[in-house]
Amino acid sequence: MILETGRIMAIETEGVWVETIRKSACGSCKAEKGCGQSLINKWDGHTVYIWVLLEGRNPADYHLGDEIQIGIPEEVIAKGALLVYMVPLITLLLATVFAHHQFAHEGISTLSGFAGLLLGGLIVRWHSWRNRLNSDLQPVLVDDRKPLHFYQAVEQH
Protein backbone atom coordinates (compact mmCIF):
# COMPACT_ATOMS: atom_id res chain seq x y z
CA MET A 1 0.00 0.00 0.00
CA ILE A 2 1.32 3.41 -0.93
CA LEU A 3 0.72 5.89 1.88
CA GLU A 4 0.27 9.62 1.52
CA THR A 5 -0.53 12.33 4.03
CA GLY A 6 -2.98 15.01 3.04
CA ARG A 7 -5.13 17.83 4.35
CA ILE A 8 -8.94 17.76 4.26
CA MET A 9 -10.21 20.50 1.95
CA ALA A 10 -13.94 19.63 1.75
CA ILE A 11 -16.24 17.30 3.65
CA GLU A 12 -19.29 15.62 2.13
CA THR A 13 -21.62 12.91 3.42
CA GLU A 14 -19.94 10.01 1.58
CA GLY A 15 -16.36 11.21 1.56
CA VAL A 16 -13.77 13.95 1.86
CA TRP A 17 -11.63 15.84 -0.64
CA VAL A 18 -8.00 15.61 0.38
CA GLU A 19 -5.21 17.87 -0.87
CA THR A 20 -1.85 16.22 -1.34
CA ILE A 21 1.43 17.52 -2.65
CA ARG A 22 3.15 14.94 -4.82
CA LYS A 23 6.42 14.60 -2.97
CA SER A 24 6.23 11.08 -1.57
CA ALA A 25 8.14 9.52 -4.46
CA CYS A 26 10.63 12.36 -4.84
CA GLY A 27 13.79 11.97 -2.85
CA SER A 28 13.48 8.19 -2.58
CA CYS A 29 14.69 7.70 -6.15
CA LYS A 30 18.23 8.17 -7.44
CA ALA A 31 16.99 9.59 -10.76
CA GLU A 32 15.62 12.76 -9.17
CA LYS A 33 17.40 15.14 -11.57
CA GLY A 34 16.12 13.31 -14.64
CA CYS A 35 12.63 12.65 -13.33
CA GLY A 36 9.71 14.38 -15.04
CA GLN A 37 7.63 14.16 -11.86
CA SER A 38 10.32 15.97 -9.88
CA LEU A 39 10.76 18.68 -12.51
CA ILE A 40 7.04 19.39 -12.78
CA ASN A 41 6.67 19.41 -9.00
CA LYS A 42 9.49 21.95 -8.61
CA TRP A 43 8.12 24.08 -11.43
CA ASP A 44 4.54 24.56 -10.26
CA GLY A 45 4.16 22.98 -6.79
CA HIS A 46 0.87 21.57 -8.08
CA THR A 47 -1.45 20.14 -5.48
CA VAL A 48 -3.68 17.18 -6.14
CA TYR A 49 -7.20 16.76 -4.79
CA ILE A 50 -8.22 13.18 -4.13
CA TRP A 51 -11.71 11.91 -3.29
CA VAL A 52 -11.57 9.51 -0.33
CA LEU A 53 -14.64 7.53 0.73
CA LEU A 54 -15.56 7.64 4.42
CA GLU A 55 -16.93 4.06 4.29
CA GLY A 56 -19.62 4.64 6.91
CA ARG A 57 -17.56 6.93 9.14
CA ASN A 58 -19.28 9.97 10.59
CA PRO A 59 -18.36 13.11 8.58
CA ALA A 60 -18.73 15.18 11.78
CA ASP A 61 -15.57 13.48 13.11
CA TYR A 62 -13.49 15.29 10.46
CA HIS A 63 -12.77 19.00 10.13
CA LEU A 64 -11.41 21.20 7.37
CA GLY A 65 -7.64 21.37 7.57
CA ASP A 66 -7.23 18.07 9.45
CA GLU A 67 -4.25 16.04 8.30
CA ILE A 68 -5.13 12.45 7.50
CA GLN A 69 -3.28 9.54 6.01
CA ILE A 70 -4.63 7.77 2.95
CA GLY A 71 -3.50 4.58 1.30
CA ILE A 72 -3.71 3.37 -2.28
CA PRO A 73 -3.15 -0.34 -2.99
CA GLU A 74 -0.23 -1.07 -5.33
CA GLU A 75 -2.31 -3.35 -7.56
CA VAL A 76 -4.72 -0.48 -8.26
CA ILE A 77 -1.83 1.71 -9.43
CA ALA A 78 -0.26 -1.09 -11.48
CA LYS A 79 -3.51 -2.05 -13.21
CA GLY A 80 -4.41 1.59 -13.80
CA ALA A 81 -1.04 2.36 -15.37
CA LEU A 82 -1.31 -0.72 -17.56
CA LEU A 83 -4.78 0.33 -18.71
CA VAL A 84 -3.85 3.98 -19.34
CA TYR A 85 -0.74 3.15 -21.36
CA MET A 86 -1.57 -0.10 -23.10
CA VAL A 87 -5.15 0.43 -24.34
CA PRO A 88 -4.36 3.53 -26.46
CA LEU A 89 -1.15 1.91 -27.72
CA ILE A 90 -2.93 -1.30 -28.73
CA THR A 91 -5.78 0.55 -30.47
CA LEU A 92 -3.23 2.73 -32.29
CA LEU A 93 -1.36 -0.34 -33.55
CA LEU A 94 -4.51 -2.25 -34.51
CA ALA A 95 -5.97 0.71 -36.43
CA THR A 96 -2.66 1.31 -38.22
CA VAL A 97 -2.21 -2.33 -39.23
CA PHE A 98 -5.84 -2.63 -40.34
CA ALA A 99 -5.63 0.53 -42.48
CA HIS A 100 -2.30 -0.53 -43.96
CA HIS A 101 -3.70 -3.90 -45.05
CA GLN A 102 -6.92 -2.40 -46.38
CA PHE A 103 -5.61 0.67 -48.20
CA ALA A 104 -1.79 0.36 -48.35
CA HIS A 105 -1.49 4.15 -48.28
CA GLU A 106 0.80 5.86 -45.78
CA GLY A 107 -1.45 8.88 -45.17
CA ILE A 108 -4.53 6.78 -44.49
CA SER A 109 -2.52 4.48 -42.21
CA THR A 110 -1.22 7.47 -40.25
CA LEU A 111 -4.68 9.00 -39.86
CA SER A 112 -6.11 5.63 -38.86
CA GLY A 113 -3.39 5.25 -36.23
CA PHE A 114 -4.24 8.67 -34.83
CA ALA A 115 -7.94 7.72 -34.80
CA GLY A 116 -7.03 4.48 -33.00
CA LEU A 117 -5.08 6.44 -30.40
CA LEU A 118 -8.09 8.72 -29.82
CA LEU A 119 -10.38 5.70 -29.60
CA GLY A 120 -8.09 4.15 -27.00
CA GLY A 121 -8.15 7.39 -25.00
CA LEU A 122 -11.96 7.41 -25.14
CA ILE A 123 -12.06 3.79 -23.95
CA VAL A 124 -9.83 4.68 -20.98
CA ARG A 125 -12.00 7.73 -20.22
CA TRP A 126 -15.18 5.63 -20.38
CA HIS A 127 -13.66 2.96 -18.11
CA SER A 128 -12.57 5.65 -15.64
CA TRP A 129 -16.04 7.23 -15.60
CA ARG A 130 -17.73 3.84 -15.23
CA ASN A 131 -15.58 2.88 -12.23
CA ARG A 132 -15.45 6.28 -10.52
CA LEU A 133 -17.47 5.04 -7.55
CA ASN A 134 -15.92 1.57 -7.33
CA SER A 135 -14.78 1.33 -3.71
CA ASP A 136 -12.11 -1.26 -4.62
CA LEU A 137 -10.34 1.38 -6.75
CA GLN A 138 -10.62 4.29 -4.30
CA PRO A 139 -8.01 5.47 -1.81
CA VAL A 140 -8.79 4.44 1.75
CA LEU A 141 -8.41 6.27 5.03
CA VAL A 142 -5.71 4.74 7.18
CA ASP A 143 -6.69 5.12 10.80
CA ASP A 144 -7.43 3.05 13.89
CA ARG A 145 -10.72 1.89 12.40
CA LYS A 146 -9.14 0.35 9.31
CA PRO A 147 -5.53 -0.43 10.22
CA LEU A 148 -3.08 -1.73 7.67
CA HIS A 149 -2.13 -5.37 7.94
CA PHE A 150 1.27 -6.38 6.70
CA TYR A 151 1.71 -10.09 6.27
CA GLN A 152 5.17 -11.51 6.57
CA ALA A 153 6.22 -14.66 4.83
CA VAL A 154 6.47 -17.61 7.19
CA GLU A 155 9.89 -19.17 7.17
CA GLN A 156 9.81 -22.86 6.36
CA HIS A 157 12.47 -25.08 7.83
Coordinates of N, CA, C and O in Angstrom, one line a residue:
M1 N 0.9 -1.2 0.0 CA 0.0 0.0 0.0 C 0.9 1.2 0.0 O 1.8 1.3 0.8
I2 N 0.6 2.2 -0.9 CA 1.3 3.4 -0.9 C 0.6 4.4 0.0 O -0.6 4.7 -0.2
L3 N 1.3 5.0 0.9 CA 0.7 5.9 1.9 C 1.0 7.3 1.5 O 2.1 7.6 1.0
E4 N 0.1 8.2 1.8 CA 0.3 9.6 1.5 C -0.5 10.4 2.6 O -1.6 10.0 3.0
T5 N 0.1 11.5 3.1 CA -0.5 12.3 4.0 C -1.1 13.5 3.3 O -0.5 14.1 2.4
G6 N -2.3 13.9 3.7 CA -3.0 15.0 3.0 C -3.8 15.8 4.0 O -4.0 15.4 5.2
R7 N -4.3 16.9 3.5 CA -5.1 17.8 4.3 C -6.6 17.8 3.8 O -6.7 17.9 2.6
I8 N -7.5 17.8 4.7 CA -8.9 17.8 4.3 C -9.3 19.2 3.8 O -9.1 20.1 4.5
M9 N -9.8 19.2 2.5 CA -10.2 20.5 1.9 C -11.7 20.7 1.9 O -12.2 21.8 1.8
A10 N -12.5 19.6 1.8 CA -13.9 19.6 1.8 C -14.5 18.3 2.3 O -13.9 17.3 2.2
I11 N -15.6 18.5 3.0 CA -16.2 17.3 3.6 C -17.6 17.1 3.1 O -18.4 18.1 3.1
E12 N -18.0 15.9 2.6 CA -19.3 15.6 2.1 C -19.8 14.4 2.9 O -19.1 13.8 3.7
T13 N -21.0 14.0 2.6 CA -21.6 12.9 3.4 C -21.0 11.6 3.1 O -20.8 10.8 4.1
E14 N -20.5 11.3 1.9 CA -19.9 10.0 1.6 C -18.4 10.0 1.6 O -17.8 8.9 1.6
G15 N -17.8 11.2 1.6 CA -16.4 11.2 1.6 C -15.8 12.6 1.8 O -16.5 13.6 2.0
V16 N -14.5 12.7 1.7 CA -13.8 13.9 1.9 C -12.9 14.2 0.7 O -12.4 13.2 0.0
W17 N -12.6 15.4 0.4 CA -11.6 15.8 -0.6 C -10.4 16.2 0.1 O -10.3 17.0 1.0
V18 N -9.3 15.5 -0.3 CA -8.0 15.6 0.4 C -7.0 16.2 -0.6 O -6.9 15.8 -1.7
E19 N -6.3 17.2 -0.1 CA -5.2 17.9 -0.9 C -3.9 17.2 -0.5 O -3.5 17.1 0.6
T20 N -3.2 16.8 -1.5 CA -1.8 16.2 -1.3 C -0.9 17.0 -2.2 O -1.2 17.5 -3.3
I21 N 0.4 17.0 -1.8 CA 1.4 17.5 -2.6 C 2.3 16.3 -3.0 O 2.8 15.6 -2.2
R22 N 2.5 16.1 -4.3 CA 3.1 14.9 -4.8 C 4.6 15.0 -4.5 O 5.4 15.4 -5.4
K23 N 5.0 14.6 -3.3 CA 6.4 14.6 -3.0 C 6.8 13.3 -2.4 O 8.0 13.1 -2.1
S24 N 5.9 12.3 -2.2 CA 6.2 11.1 -1.6 C 7.3 10.3 -2.3 O 8.1 9.6 -1.8
A25 N 7.2 10.3 -3.7 CA 8.1 9.5 -4.5 C 9.4 10.3 -4.6 O 10.5 9.7 -4.8
C26 N 9.4 11.6 -4.6 CA 10.6 12.4 -4.8 C 11.6 12.3 -3.6 O 11.1 12.3 -2.5
G27 N 12.8 12.1 -3.9 CA 13.8 12.0 -2.9 C 14.1 10.5 -2.5 O 15.2 10.2 -2.0
S28 N 13.2 9.6 -2.8 CA 13.5 8.2 -2.6 C 14.1 7.5 -3.8 O 14.5 6.4 -3.8
C29 N 14.2 8.3 -4.9 CA 14.7 7.7 -6.1 C 16.0 8.4 -6.5 O 16.2 9.6 -6.3
K30 N 16.9 7.6 -7.1 CA 18.2 8.2 -7.4 C 18.2 9.0 -8.7 O 19.1 9.7 -9.1
A31 N 17.1 8.9 -9.5 CA 17.0 9.6 -10.8 C 16.3 10.9 -10.6 O 15.6 11.4 -11.5
E32 N 16.4 11.6 -9.5 CA 15.6 12.8 -9.2 C 15.9 13.9 -10.2 O 14.9 14.6 -10.6
K33 N 17.1 14.1 -10.6 CA 17.4 15.1 -11.6 C 16.8 14.9 -13.0 O 16.5 15.8 -13.7
G34 N 16.6 13.6 -13.3 CA 16.1 13.3 -14.6 C 14.7 12.9 -14.6 O 14.1 12.5 -15.6
C35 N 14.0 13.1 -13.5 CA 12.6 12.6 -13.3 C 11.7 13.7 -13.7 O 11.8 14.9 -13.3
G36 N 10.7 13.4 -14.6 CA 9.7 14.4 -15.0 C 8.8 14.8 -13.9 O 8.4 16.0 -13.8
Q37 N 8.5 13.9 -13.0 CA 7.6 14.2 -11.9 C 8.3 15.2 -11.0 O 7.7 16.2 -10.5
S38 N 9.6 15.0 -10.7 CA 10.3 16.0 -9.9 C 10.4 17.3 -10.5 O 10.2 18.4 -9.8
L39 N 10.7 17.4 -11.8 CA 10.8 18.7 -12.5 C 9.4 19.4 -12.5 O 9.4 20.6 -12.2
I40 N 8.4 18.7 -12.8 CA 7.0 19.4 -12.8 C 6.7 19.9 -11.4 O 6.2 21.0 -11.2
N41 N 7.0 19.1 -10.4 CA 6.7 19.4 -9.0 C 7.4 20.7 -8.6 O 6.9 21.5 -7.9
K42 N 8.7 20.8 -9.0 CA 9.5 22.0 -8.6 C 9.0 23.2 -9.4 O 9.1 24.3 -8.9
W43 N 8.5 23.0 -10.6 CA 8.1 24.1 -11.4 C 6.8 24.7 -10.9 O 6.8 26.0 -10.9
D44 N 5.8 23.9 -10.6 CA 4.5 24.6 -10.3 C 4.0 24.2 -8.9 O 3.1 24.9 -8.4
G45 N 4.6 23.3 -8.1 CA 4.2 23.0 -6.8 C 2.7 22.6 -6.8 O 2.0 22.8 -5.8
H46 N 2.3 21.9 -7.9 CA 0.9 21.6 -8.1 C 0.4 20.7 -7.0 O 1.0 19.7 -6.6
T47 N -0.8 21.0 -6.5 CA -1.4 20.1 -5.5 C -2.5 19.3 -6.2 O -3.1 19.7 -7.2
V48 N -2.7 18.1 -5.6 CA -3.7 17.2 -6.1 C -4.8 17.0 -5.1 O -4.6 16.9 -3.9
Y49 N -6.0 17.0 -5.6 CA -7.2 16.8 -4.8 C -7.7 15.4 -5.1 O -8.0 15.0 -6.2
I50 N -7.8 14.6 -4.0 CA -8.2 13.2 -4.1 C -9.5 13.0 -3.3 O -9.6 13.4 -2.2
W51 N -10.5 12.3 -4.0 CA -11.7 11.9 -3.3 C -11.5 10.6 -2.5 O -11.0 9.6 -3.0
V52 N -11.8 10.7 -1.2 CA -11.6 9.5 -0.3 C -12.9 9.2 0.3 O -13.5 10.0 1.0
L53 N -13.4 8.0 0.1 CA -14.6 7.5 0.7 C -14.5 7.4 2.2 O -13.5 6.9 2.7
L54 N -15.6 7.8 3.0 CA -15.6 7.6 4.4 C -15.9 6.2 4.9 O -15.7 5.9 6.0
E55 N -16.6 5.5 4.0 CA -16.9 4.1 4.3 C -17.7 3.9 5.6 O -17.4 3.1 6.5
G56 N -18.8 4.7 5.7 CA -19.6 4.6 6.9 C -19.2 5.4 8.1 O -19.8 5.5 9.1
R57 N -18.0 6.1 8.0 CA -17.6 6.9 9.1 C -18.4 8.2 9.2 O -19.0 8.6 8.2
N58 N -18.5 8.8 10.4 CA -19.3 10.0 10.6 C -18.5 11.2 10.1 O -17.4 11.5 10.5
P59 N -19.1 11.9 9.1 CA -18.4 13.1 8.6 C -18.1 14.2 9.6 O -17.2 15.0 9.5
A60 N -18.9 14.2 10.7 CA -18.7 15.2 11.8 C -17.4 15.0 12.6 O -17.0 15.9 13.3
D61 N -16.8 13.8 12.4 CA -15.6 13.5 13.1 C -14.4 14.1 12.4 O -13.3 14.1 13.0
Y62 N -14.6 14.7 11.2 CA -13.5 15.3 10.5 C -13.7 16.8 10.3 O -14.9 17.2 10.2
H63 N -12.7 17.5 10.2 CA -12.8 19.0 10.1 C -11.9 19.5 9.0 O -10.9 18.8 8.7
L64 N -12.2 20.6 8.4 CA -11.4 21.2 7.4 C -10.0 21.5 7.9 O -9.9 22.0 9.0
G65 N -9.0 21.1 7.2 CA -7.6 21.4 7.6 C -7.0 20.2 8.3 O -5.8 20.2 8.6
D66 N -7.8 19.2 8.8 CA -7.2 18.1 9.4 C -6.3 17.3 8.5 O -6.6 17.2 7.3
E67 N -5.2 16.9 9.1 CA -4.3 16.0 8.3 C -4.6 14.6 8.5 O -4.8 14.1 9.7
I68 N -4.8 13.9 7.4 CA -5.1 12.5 7.5 C -4.2 11.7 6.6 O -3.5 12.3 5.8
Q69 N -4.1 10.4 6.8 CA -3.3 9.5 6.0 C -4.2 8.7 5.2 O -5.1 8.1 5.7
I70 N -3.9 8.6 3.9 CA -4.6 7.8 3.0 C -3.7 6.7 2.4 O -2.5 6.9 2.3
G71 N -4.3 5.6 1.9 CA -3.5 4.6 1.3 C -4.1 4.2 0.0 O -5.3 4.1 -0.2
I72 N -3.3 3.8 -1.0 CA -3.7 3.4 -2.3 C -3.0 2.0 -2.5 O -1.8 2.0 -2.5
P73 N -3.8 1.0 -2.8 CA -3.1 -0.3 -3.0 C -2.3 -0.3 -4.3 O -2.6 0.3 -5.3
E74 N -1.1 -1.0 -4.2 CA -0.2 -1.1 -5.3 C -0.9 -1.7 -6.6 O -0.6 -1.2 -7.7
E75 N -1.7 -2.7 -6.4 CA -2.3 -3.3 -7.6 C -3.3 -2.4 -8.3 O -3.4 -2.5 -9.5
V76 N -3.9 -1.5 -7.6 CA -4.7 -0.5 -8.3 C -3.9 0.4 -9.2 O -4.2 0.7 -10.3
I77 N -2.7 0.8 -8.6 CA -1.8 1.7 -9.4 C -1.3 0.9 -10.6 O -1.2 1.5 -11.7
A78 N -0.8 -0.3 -10.4 CA -0.3 -1.1 -11.5 C -1.3 -1.4 -12.6 O -1.0 -1.2 -13.8
K79 N -2.5 -1.8 -12.2 CA -3.5 -2.0 -13.2 C -4.0 -0.8 -13.9 O -4.2 -0.8 -15.1
G80 N -4.0 0.3 -13.2 CA -4.4 1.6 -13.8 C -3.4 2.1 -14.8 O -3.7 2.5 -15.9
A81 N -2.1 2.0 -14.4 CA -1.0 2.4 -15.4 C -1.0 1.5 -16.6 O -0.9 2.0 -17.7
L82 N -1.3 0.2 -16.4 CA -1.3 -0.7 -17.6 C -2.5 -0.3 -18.5 O -2.3 -0.3 -19.7
L83 N -3.6 -0.1 -17.9 CA -4.8 0.3 -18.7 C -4.5 1.6 -19.5 O -4.8 1.7 -20.7
V84 N -4.0 2.6 -18.7 CA -3.9 4.0 -19.3 C -2.8 4.0 -20.5 O -3.0 4.7 -21.5
Y85 N -1.8 3.2 -20.3 CA -0.7 3.2 -21.4 C -1.0 2.1 -22.5 O -0.7 2.4 -23.6
M86 N -1.5 1.0 -22.1 CA -1.6 -0.1 -23.1 C -2.8 0.0 -24.0 O -2.7 -0.3 -25.2
V87 N -3.9 0.4 -23.5 CA -5.1 0.4 -24.3 C -5.0 1.4 -25.5 O -5.2 1.0 -26.7
P88 N -4.6 2.6 -25.3 CA -4.4 3.5 -26.5 C -3.3 3.0 -27.4 O -3.4 3.1 -28.6
L89 N -2.2 2.4 -26.9 CA -1.2 1.9 -27.7 C -1.6 0.7 -28.6 O -1.4 0.7 -29.8
I90 N -2.4 -0.2 -28.0 CA -2.9 -1.3 -28.7 C -3.9 -0.9 -29.8 O -3.9 -1.3 -30.9
T91 N -4.8 0.1 -29.5 CA -5.8 0.5 -30.5 C -5.1 1.3 -31.6 O -5.5 1.2 -32.7
L92 N -4.0 2.1 -31.3 CA -3.2 2.7 -32.3 C -2.6 1.7 -33.2 O -2.7 1.8 -34.5
L93 N -2.0 0.7 -32.7 CA -1.4 -0.3 -33.5 C -2.4 -1.1 -34.4 O -2.2 -1.4 -35.6
L94 N -3.5 -1.5 -33.8 CA -4.5 -2.2 -34.5 C -5.1 -1.4 -35.7 O -5.3 -1.9 -36.8
A95 N -5.4 -0.2 -35.4 CA -6.0 0.7 -36.4 C -5.0 0.9 -37.6 O -5.3 0.9 -38.7
T96 N -3.7 1.1 -37.2 CA -2.7 1.3 -38.2 C -2.5 0.1 -39.1 O -2.4 0.2 -40.3
V97 N -2.4 -1.1 -38.5 CA -2.2 -2.3 -39.2 C -3.4 -2.6 -40.1 O -3.3 -3.0 -41.3
F98 N -4.6 -2.4 -39.6 CA -5.8 -2.6 -40.3 C -5.9 -1.7 -41.6 O -6.2 -2.2 -42.7
A99 N -5.6 -0.4 -41.4 CA -5.6 0.5 -42.5 C -4.5 0.2 -43.5 O -4.8 0.3 -44.7
H100 N -3.4 -0.2 -43.0 CA -2.3 -0.5 -44.0 C -2.7 -1.7 -44.8 O -2.4 -1.7 -46.0
H101 N -3.3 -2.7 -44.3 CA -3.7 -3.9 -45.1 C -4.9 -3.6 -46.0 O -5.0 -4.2 -47.0
Q102 N -5.8 -2.7 -45.6 CA -6.9 -2.4 -46.4 C -6.6 -1.4 -47.5 O -7.1 -1.6 -48.6
F103 N -5.8 -0.4 -47.2 CA -5.6 0.7 -48.2 C -4.2 0.8 -48.7 O -4.0 1.4 -49.8
A104 N -3.2 0.3 -48.0 CA -1.8 0.4 -48.3 C -1.4 1.8 -48.8 O -0.6 2.0 -49.7
H105 N -1.8 2.8 -48.0 CA -1.5 4.1 -48.3 C -1.0 4.7 -47.0 O -1.7 4.6 -45.9
E106 N 0.2 5.4 -47.0 CA 0.8 5.9 -45.8 C 0.0 6.9 -45.1 O -0.2 6.9 -43.8
G107 N -0.6 7.8 -45.8 CA -1.4 8.9 -45.2 C -2.7 8.3 -44.5 O -3.0 8.7 -43.3
I108 N -3.3 7.4 -45.1 CA -4.5 6.8 -44.5 C -4.1 6.0 -43.3 O -4.8 6.0 -42.2
S109 N -3.0 5.3 -43.4 CA -2.5 4.5 -42.2 C -2.2 5.4 -41.0 O -2.5 5.1 -39.9
T110 N -1.6 6.5 -41.3 CA -1.2 7.5 -40.3 C -2.5 8.1 -39.6 O -2.6 8.1 -38.4
L111 N -3.4 8.5 -40.4 CA -4.7 9.0 -39.9 C -5.5 7.9 -39.1 O -6.0 8.2 -38.0
S112 N -5.4 6.7 -39.6 CA -6.1 5.6 -38.9 C -5.4 5.4 -37.5 O -6.1 5.1 -36.5
G113 N -4.1 5.4 -37.5 CA -3.4 5.3 -36.2 C -3.7 6.3 -35.2 O -4.0 6.0 -34.0
F114 N -3.8 7.6 -35.7 CA -4.2 8.7 -34.8 C -5.7 8.5 -34.3 O -6.0 8.7 -33.1
A115 N -6.6 8.0 -35.2 CA -7.9 7.7 -34.8 C -8.0 6.6 -33.8 O -8.7 6.6 -32.8
G116 N -7.1 5.6 -34.0 CA -7.0 4.5 -33.0 C -6.5 5.0 -31.6 O -7.0 4.5 -30.6
L117 N -5.6 5.9 -31.6 CA -5.1 6.4 -30.4 C -6.2 7.2 -29.7 O -6.4 7.1 -28.5
L118 N -7.0 8.0 -30.4 CA -8.1 8.7 -29.8 C -9.2 7.8 -29.3 O -9.7 8.0 -28.2
L119 N -9.4 6.7 -30.1 CA -10.4 5.7 -29.6 C -9.9 5.1 -28.3 O -10.7 4.9 -27.4
G120 N -8.6 4.7 -28.2 CA -8.1 4.2 -27.0 C -8.2 5.1 -25.8 O -8.6 4.7 -24.7
G121 N -8.0 6.4 -26.1 CA -8.2 7.4 -25.0 C -9.6 7.5 -24.6 O -9.9 7.6 -23.4
L122 N -10.5 7.4 -25.5 CA -12.0 7.4 -25.1 C -12.4 6.2 -24.4 O -13.2 6.2 -23.4
I123 N -11.8 5.0 -24.7 CA -12.1 3.8 -23.9 C -11.6 3.9 -22.5 O -12.3 3.6 -21.6
V124 N -10.4 4.5 -22.3 CA -9.8 4.7 -21.0 C -10.7 5.7 -20.2 O -11.0 5.4 -19.0
R125 N -11.1 6.7 -20.9 CA -12.0 7.7 -20.2 C -13.3 7.1 -19.8 O -13.8 7.4 -18.7
W126 N -13.9 6.3 -20.7 CA -15.2 5.6 -20.4 C -15.0 4.7 -19.2 O -15.8 4.6 -18.3
H127 N -13.9 3.9 -19.2 CA -13.7 3.0 -18.1 C -13.5 3.7 -16.8 O -14.0 3.3 -15.7
S128 N -12.8 4.8 -16.8 CA -12.6 5.7 -15.6 C -13.9 6.2 -15.1 O -14.2 6.1 -13.9
W129 N -14.7 6.7 -16.0 CA -16.0 7.2 -15.6 C -16.9 6.1 -15.0 O -17.6 6.3 -14.0
R130 N -16.9 5.0 -15.7 CA -17.7 3.8 -15.2 C -17.3 3.3 -13.9 O -18.2 2.9 -13.1
N131 N -16.1 3.4 -13.5 CA -15.6 2.9 -12.2 C -15.3 4.0 -11.2 O -14.6 3.7 -10.2
R132 N -15.8 5.2 -11.4 CA -15.4 6.3 -10.5 C -15.9 6.1 -9.1 O -15.4 6.6 -8.2
L133 N -17.0 5.3 -8.9 CA -17.5 5.0 -7.5 C -17.2 3.6 -7.0 O -17.7 3.2 -6.0
N134 N -16.3 2.9 -7.7 CA -15.9 1.6 -7.3 C -15.0 1.7 -6.1 O -13.9 2.2 -6.2
S135 N -15.5 1.2 -5.0 CA -14.8 1.3 -3.7 C -13.5 0.5 -3.7 O -12.6 0.9 -3.0
D136 N -13.4 -0.5 -4.5 CA -12.1 -1.3 -4.6 C -11.0 -0.5 -5.3 O -9.8 -0.8 -5.1
L137 N -11.3 0.6 -6.0 CA -10.3 1.4 -6.7 C -10.1 2.7 -6.1 O -9.3 3.5 -6.6
Q138 N -10.7 3.0 -5.0 CA -10.6 4.3 -4.3 C -9.5 4.2 -3.2 O -9.3 3.2 -2.6
P139 N -8.9 5.4 -3.0 CA -8.0 5.5 -1.8 C -8.8 5.2 -0.5 O -10.0 5.5 -0.5
V140 N -8.1 4.7 0.5 CA -8.8 4.4 1.8 C -8.1 5.3 2.9 O -7.0 5.6 2.8
L141 N -8.9 5.6 3.9 CA -8.4 6.3 5.0 C -7.7 5.3 5.9 O -8.1 4.1 6.1
V142 N -6.5 5.6 6.3 CA -5.7 4.7 7.2 C -5.8 5.3 8.6 O -5.2 6.4 8.9
D143 N -6.5 4.7 9.4 CA -6.7 5.1 10.8 C -6.9 3.9 11.7 O -6.7 2.8 11.3
D144 N -7.3 4.2 13.0 CA -7.4 3.0 13.9 C -8.6 2.2 13.5 O -8.7 1.0 13.9
R145 N -9.6 2.7 12.8 CA -10.7 1.9 12.4 C -10.4 0.9 11.3 O -10.9 -0.2 11.3
K146 N -9.5 1.2 10.4 CA -9.1 0.4 9.3 C -7.6 0.3 9.2 O -7.0 0.9 8.4
P147 N -7.0 -0.4 10.2 CA -5.5 -0.4 10.2 C -5.0 -1.3 9.1 O -5.7 -2.1 8.5
L148 N -3.8 -1.0 8.7 CA -3.1 -1.7 7.7 C -2.6 -3.0 8.3 O -2.1 -3.1 9.4
H149 N -2.7 -4.1 7.5 CA -2.1 -5.4 7.9 C -1.0 -5.8 7.0 O -1.3 -5.9 5.8
F150 N 0.2 -5.9 7.5 CA 1.3 -6.4 6.7 C 1.5 -7.8 7.1 O 1.7 -8.2 8.2
Y151 N 1.5 -8.7 6.1 CA 1.7 -10.1 6.3 C 3.1 -10.4 5.9 O 3.6 -10.1 4.8
Q152 N 3.8 -11.1 6.8 CA 5.2 -11.5 6.6 C 5.2 -13.0 6.2 O 4.4 -13.8 6.6
A153 N 6.1 -13.3 5.3 CA 6.2 -14.7 4.8 C 6.7 -15.5 6.0 O 7.6 -15.1 6.8
V154 N 6.1 -16.7 6.1 CA 6.5 -17.6 7.2 C 7.7 -18.4 6.7 O 7.7 -19.0 5.6
E155 N 8.7 -18.4 7.5 CA 9.9 -19.2 7.2 C 9.6 -20.7 7.3 O 9.1 -21.1 8.3
Q156 N 10.0 -21.4 6.3 CA 9.8 -22.9 6.4 C 11.2 -23.5 6.6 O 12.1 -23.1 5.9
H157 N 11.2 -24.4 7.5 CA 12.5 -25.1 7.8 C 12.5 -26.5 7.2 O 11.6 -27.2 7.0

